[in-house]
PDB file of C-alpha atoms in Angstrom:
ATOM      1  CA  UNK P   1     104.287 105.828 114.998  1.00  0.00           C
ATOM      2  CA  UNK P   2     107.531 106.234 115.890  1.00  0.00           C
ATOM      3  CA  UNK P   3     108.362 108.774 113.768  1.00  0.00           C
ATOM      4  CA  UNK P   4     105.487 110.878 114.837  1.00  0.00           C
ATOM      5  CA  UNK P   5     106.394 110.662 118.775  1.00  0.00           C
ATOM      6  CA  UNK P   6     110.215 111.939 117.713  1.00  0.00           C
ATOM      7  CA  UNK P   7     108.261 114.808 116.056  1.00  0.00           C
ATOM      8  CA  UNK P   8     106.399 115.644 118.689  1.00  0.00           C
ATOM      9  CA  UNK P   9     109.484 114.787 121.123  1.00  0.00           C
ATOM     10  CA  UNK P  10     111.598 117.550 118.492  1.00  0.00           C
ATOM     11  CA  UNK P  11     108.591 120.273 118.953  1.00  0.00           C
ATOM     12  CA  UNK P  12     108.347 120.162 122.590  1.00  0.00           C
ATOM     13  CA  UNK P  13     112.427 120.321 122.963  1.00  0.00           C
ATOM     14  CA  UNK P  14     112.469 123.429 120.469  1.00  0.00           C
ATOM     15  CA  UNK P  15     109.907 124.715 123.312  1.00  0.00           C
ATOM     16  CA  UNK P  16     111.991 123.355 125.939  1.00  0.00           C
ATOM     17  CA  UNK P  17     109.731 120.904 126.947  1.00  0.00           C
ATOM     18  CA  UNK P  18     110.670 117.352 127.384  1.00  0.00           C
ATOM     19  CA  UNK P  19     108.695 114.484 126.547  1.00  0.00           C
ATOM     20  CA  UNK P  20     108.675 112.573 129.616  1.00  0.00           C
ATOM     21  CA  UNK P  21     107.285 116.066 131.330  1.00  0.00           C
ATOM     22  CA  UNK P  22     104.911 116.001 128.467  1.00  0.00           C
ATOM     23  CA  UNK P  23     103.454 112.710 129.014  1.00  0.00           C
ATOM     24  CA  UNK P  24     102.977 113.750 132.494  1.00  0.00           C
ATOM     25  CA  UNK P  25     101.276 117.279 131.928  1.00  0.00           C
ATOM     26  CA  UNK P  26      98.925 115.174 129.178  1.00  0.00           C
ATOM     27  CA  UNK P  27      97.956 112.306 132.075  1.00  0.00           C
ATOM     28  CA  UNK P  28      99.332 110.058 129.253  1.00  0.00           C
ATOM     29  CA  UNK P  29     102.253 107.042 128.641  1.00  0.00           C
ATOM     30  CA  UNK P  30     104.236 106.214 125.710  1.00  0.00           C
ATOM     31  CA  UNK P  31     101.891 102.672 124.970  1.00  0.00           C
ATOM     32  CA  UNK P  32      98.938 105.059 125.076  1.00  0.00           C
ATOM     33  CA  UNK P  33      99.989 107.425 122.829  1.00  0.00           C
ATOM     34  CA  UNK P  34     101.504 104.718 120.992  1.00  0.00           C
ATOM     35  CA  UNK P  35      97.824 103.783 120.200  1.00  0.00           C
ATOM     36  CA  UNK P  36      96.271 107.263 119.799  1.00  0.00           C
ATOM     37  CA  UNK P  37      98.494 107.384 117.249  1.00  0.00           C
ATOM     38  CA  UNK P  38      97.731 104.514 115.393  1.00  0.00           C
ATOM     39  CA  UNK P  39      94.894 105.394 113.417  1.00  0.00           C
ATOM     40  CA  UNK P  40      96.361 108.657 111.732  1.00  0.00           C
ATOM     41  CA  UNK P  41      99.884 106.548 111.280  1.00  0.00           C
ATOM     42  CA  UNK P  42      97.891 104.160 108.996  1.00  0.00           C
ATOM     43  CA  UNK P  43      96.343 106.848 106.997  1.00  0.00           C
ATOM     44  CA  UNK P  44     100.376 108.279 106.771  1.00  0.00           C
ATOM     45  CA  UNK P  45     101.449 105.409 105.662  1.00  0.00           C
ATOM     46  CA  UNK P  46      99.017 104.792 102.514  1.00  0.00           C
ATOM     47  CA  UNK P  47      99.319 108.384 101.537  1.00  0.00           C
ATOM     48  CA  UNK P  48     103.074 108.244 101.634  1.00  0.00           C
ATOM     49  CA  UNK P  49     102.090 104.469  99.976  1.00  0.00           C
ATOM     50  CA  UNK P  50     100.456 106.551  97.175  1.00  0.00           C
ATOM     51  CA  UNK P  51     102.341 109.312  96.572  1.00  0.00           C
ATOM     52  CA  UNK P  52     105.783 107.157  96.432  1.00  0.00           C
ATOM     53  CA  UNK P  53     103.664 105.227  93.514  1.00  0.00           C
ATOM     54  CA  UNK P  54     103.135 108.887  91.979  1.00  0.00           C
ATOM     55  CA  UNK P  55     106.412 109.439  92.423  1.00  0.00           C
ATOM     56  CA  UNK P  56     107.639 106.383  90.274  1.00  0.00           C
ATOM     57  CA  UNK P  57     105.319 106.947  87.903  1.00  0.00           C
ATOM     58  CA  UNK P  58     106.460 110.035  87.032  1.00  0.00           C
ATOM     59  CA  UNK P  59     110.194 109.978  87.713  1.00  0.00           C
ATOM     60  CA  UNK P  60     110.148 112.654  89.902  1.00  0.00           C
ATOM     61  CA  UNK P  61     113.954 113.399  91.312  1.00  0.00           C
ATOM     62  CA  UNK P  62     115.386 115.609  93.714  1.00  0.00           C
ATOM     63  CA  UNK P  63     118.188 117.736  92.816  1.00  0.00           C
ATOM     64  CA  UNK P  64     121.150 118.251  95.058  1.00  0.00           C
ATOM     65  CA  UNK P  65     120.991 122.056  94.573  1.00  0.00           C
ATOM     66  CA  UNK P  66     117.229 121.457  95.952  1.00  0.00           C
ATOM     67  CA  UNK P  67     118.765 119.165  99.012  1.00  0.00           C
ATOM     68  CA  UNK P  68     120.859 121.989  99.823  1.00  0.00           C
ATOM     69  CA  UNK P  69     118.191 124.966  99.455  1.00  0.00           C
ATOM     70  CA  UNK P  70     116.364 122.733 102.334  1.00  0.00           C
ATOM     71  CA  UNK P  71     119.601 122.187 104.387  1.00  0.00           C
ATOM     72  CA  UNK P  72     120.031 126.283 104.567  1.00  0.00           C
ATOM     73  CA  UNK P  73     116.407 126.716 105.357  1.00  0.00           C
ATOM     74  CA  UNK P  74     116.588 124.291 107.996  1.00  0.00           C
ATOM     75  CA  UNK P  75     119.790 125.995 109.103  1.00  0.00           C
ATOM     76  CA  UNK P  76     118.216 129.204 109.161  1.00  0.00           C
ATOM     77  CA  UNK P  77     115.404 128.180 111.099  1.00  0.00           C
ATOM     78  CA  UNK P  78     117.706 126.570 113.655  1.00  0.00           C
ATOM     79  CA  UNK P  79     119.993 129.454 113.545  1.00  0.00           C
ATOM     80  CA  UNK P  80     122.495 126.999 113.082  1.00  0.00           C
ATOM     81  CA  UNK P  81     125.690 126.915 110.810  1.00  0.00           C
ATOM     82  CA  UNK P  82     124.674 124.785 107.443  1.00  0.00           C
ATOM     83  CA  UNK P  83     128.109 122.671 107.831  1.00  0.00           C
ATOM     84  CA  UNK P  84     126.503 121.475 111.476  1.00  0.00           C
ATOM     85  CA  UNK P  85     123.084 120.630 109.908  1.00  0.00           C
ATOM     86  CA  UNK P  86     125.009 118.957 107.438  1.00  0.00           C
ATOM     87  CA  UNK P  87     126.825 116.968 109.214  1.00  0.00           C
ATOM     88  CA  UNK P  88     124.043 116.138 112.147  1.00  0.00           C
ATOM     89  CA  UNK P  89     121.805 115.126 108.766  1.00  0.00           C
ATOM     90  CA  UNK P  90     124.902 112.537 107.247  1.00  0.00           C
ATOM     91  CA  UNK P  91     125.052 110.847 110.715  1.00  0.00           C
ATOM     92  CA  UNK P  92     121.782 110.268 111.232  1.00  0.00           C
ATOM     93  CA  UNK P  93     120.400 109.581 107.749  1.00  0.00           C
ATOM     94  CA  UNK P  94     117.892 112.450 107.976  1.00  0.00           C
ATOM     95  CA  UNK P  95     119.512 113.673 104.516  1.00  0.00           C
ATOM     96  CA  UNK P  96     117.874 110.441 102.662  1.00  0.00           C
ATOM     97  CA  UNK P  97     114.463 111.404 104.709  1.00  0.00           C
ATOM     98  CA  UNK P  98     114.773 114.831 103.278  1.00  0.00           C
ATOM     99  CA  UNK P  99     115.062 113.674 100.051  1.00  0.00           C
ATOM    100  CA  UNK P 100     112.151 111.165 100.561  1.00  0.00           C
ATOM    101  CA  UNK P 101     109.869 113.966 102.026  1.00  0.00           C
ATOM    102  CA  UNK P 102     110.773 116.032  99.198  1.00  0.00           C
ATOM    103  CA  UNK P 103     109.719 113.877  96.740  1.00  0.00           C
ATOM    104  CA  UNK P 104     106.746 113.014  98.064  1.00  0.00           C
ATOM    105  CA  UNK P 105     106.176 116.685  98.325  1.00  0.00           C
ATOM    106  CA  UNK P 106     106.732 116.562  94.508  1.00  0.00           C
ATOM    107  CA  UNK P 107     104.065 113.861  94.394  1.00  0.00           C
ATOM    108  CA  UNK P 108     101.625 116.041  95.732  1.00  0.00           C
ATOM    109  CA  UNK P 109     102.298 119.225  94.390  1.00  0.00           C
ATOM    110  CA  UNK P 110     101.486 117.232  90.401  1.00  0.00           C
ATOM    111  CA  UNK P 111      98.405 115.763  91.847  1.00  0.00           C
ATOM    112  CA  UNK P 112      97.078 119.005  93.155  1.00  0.00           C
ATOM    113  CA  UNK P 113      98.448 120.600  90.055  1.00  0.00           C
ATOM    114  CA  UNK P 114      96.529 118.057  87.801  1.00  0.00           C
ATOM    115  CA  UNK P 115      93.511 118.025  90.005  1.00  0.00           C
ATOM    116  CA  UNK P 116      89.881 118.356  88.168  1.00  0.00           C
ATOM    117  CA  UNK P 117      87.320 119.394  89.720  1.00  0.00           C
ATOM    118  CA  UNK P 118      83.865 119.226  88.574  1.00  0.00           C
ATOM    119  CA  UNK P 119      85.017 118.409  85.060  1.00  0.00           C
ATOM    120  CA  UNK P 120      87.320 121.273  85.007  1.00  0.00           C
ATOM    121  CA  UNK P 121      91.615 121.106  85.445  1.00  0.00           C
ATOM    122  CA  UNK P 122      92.906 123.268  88.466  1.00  0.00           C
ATOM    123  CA  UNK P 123      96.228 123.908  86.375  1.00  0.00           C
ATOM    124  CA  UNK P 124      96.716 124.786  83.056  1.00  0.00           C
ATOM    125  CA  UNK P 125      98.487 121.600  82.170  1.00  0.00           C
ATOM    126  CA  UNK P 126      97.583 118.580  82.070  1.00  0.00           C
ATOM    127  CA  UNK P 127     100.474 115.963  81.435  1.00  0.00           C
ATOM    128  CA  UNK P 128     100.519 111.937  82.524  1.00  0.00           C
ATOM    129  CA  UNK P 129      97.540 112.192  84.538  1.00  0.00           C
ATOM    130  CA  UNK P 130      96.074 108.878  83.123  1.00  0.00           C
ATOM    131  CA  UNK P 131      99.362 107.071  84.138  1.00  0.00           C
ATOM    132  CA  UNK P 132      99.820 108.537  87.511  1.00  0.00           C
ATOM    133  CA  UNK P 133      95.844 107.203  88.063  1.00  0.00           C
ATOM    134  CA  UNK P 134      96.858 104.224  87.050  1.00  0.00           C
ATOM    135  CA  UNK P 135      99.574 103.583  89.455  1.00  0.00           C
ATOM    136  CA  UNK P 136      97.620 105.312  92.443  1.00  0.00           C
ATOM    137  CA  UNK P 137      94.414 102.802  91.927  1.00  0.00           C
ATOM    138  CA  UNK P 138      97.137  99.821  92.530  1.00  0.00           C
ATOM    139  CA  UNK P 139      98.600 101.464  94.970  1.00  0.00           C
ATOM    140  CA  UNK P 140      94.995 101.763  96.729  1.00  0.00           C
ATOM    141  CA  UNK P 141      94.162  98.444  95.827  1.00  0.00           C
ATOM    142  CA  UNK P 142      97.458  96.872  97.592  1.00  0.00           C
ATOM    143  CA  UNK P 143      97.090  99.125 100.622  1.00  0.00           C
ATOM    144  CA  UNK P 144      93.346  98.400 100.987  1.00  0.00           C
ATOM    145  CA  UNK P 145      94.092  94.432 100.200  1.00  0.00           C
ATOM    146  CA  UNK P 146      96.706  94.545 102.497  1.00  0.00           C
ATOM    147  CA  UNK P 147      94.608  96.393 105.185  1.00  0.00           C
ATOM    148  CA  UNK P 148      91.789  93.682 105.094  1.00  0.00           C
ATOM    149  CA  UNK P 149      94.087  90.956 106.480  1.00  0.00           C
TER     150      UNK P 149
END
């Protein structure tokens, strides 16, 4: 949850917008949107839940030249120097939640890539599906275990 609110927080700042003006536009306060957000937080969480499991399974890694490819497009979007991404990323950790994101991203890209549909593949290969299954229906049987109590 709090993740999403510093999203939305870093979206209305890029519009210069603050959140607190935001809030008051919207008729809302942070405890209620603290609960609006609830619901699709949950359903973050298992899918991130899942696709780290995917992840695992396949030792899926994310290369420092790959790190850095994101770091310039960030930059670029920005219009920022990379050096002051960089170093705004090292002090506040965002580089290991870059890595993260990316592979989950990985994650999702193999399941989408190894997705059948109606008895037929979506990609031409096929590779560790049965293992990656595996993992995901523990992974779903955790989350949903652990969502019960």
């Amino acid at each position: 949850i709090d993740d999403m609110i510093q999203d939305l927080t870093y979206r209305l700042e890029s519009q210069g917008l603050k959140l607190d003006m935001y809030m008051q536009y919207a008729k809302t306060d942070l405890a209620k949107m603290r609960e609006d957000y609830r619901p699709q937080a949950a359903d973050y969480c298992k899918s991130d839940l899942v696709m780290e499991a995917i992840a695992e399974a396949e030792k899926l890694e994310v290369s420092e030249q790959e790190v850095n490819q994101q770091i310039e497009m960030m930059a670029n979007s920005y219009q920022r120097p990379v050096e002051e991404i960089k170093e705004i990323l090292i002090k506040n950790g965002g580089i290991y939640n870059i890595i993260n994101s990316m592979r989950l991203m990985k994650a999702g890209e193999l399941v989408v890539n190894n997705a059948v549909v109606d008895g037929s593949p979506l990609a031409q290969e096929n590779q560790g599906v049965s293992e990656t299954a595996e993992a995901v229906e523990e992974v779903q049987e955790e989350v949903t275990e652990k969502s019960e109590e």
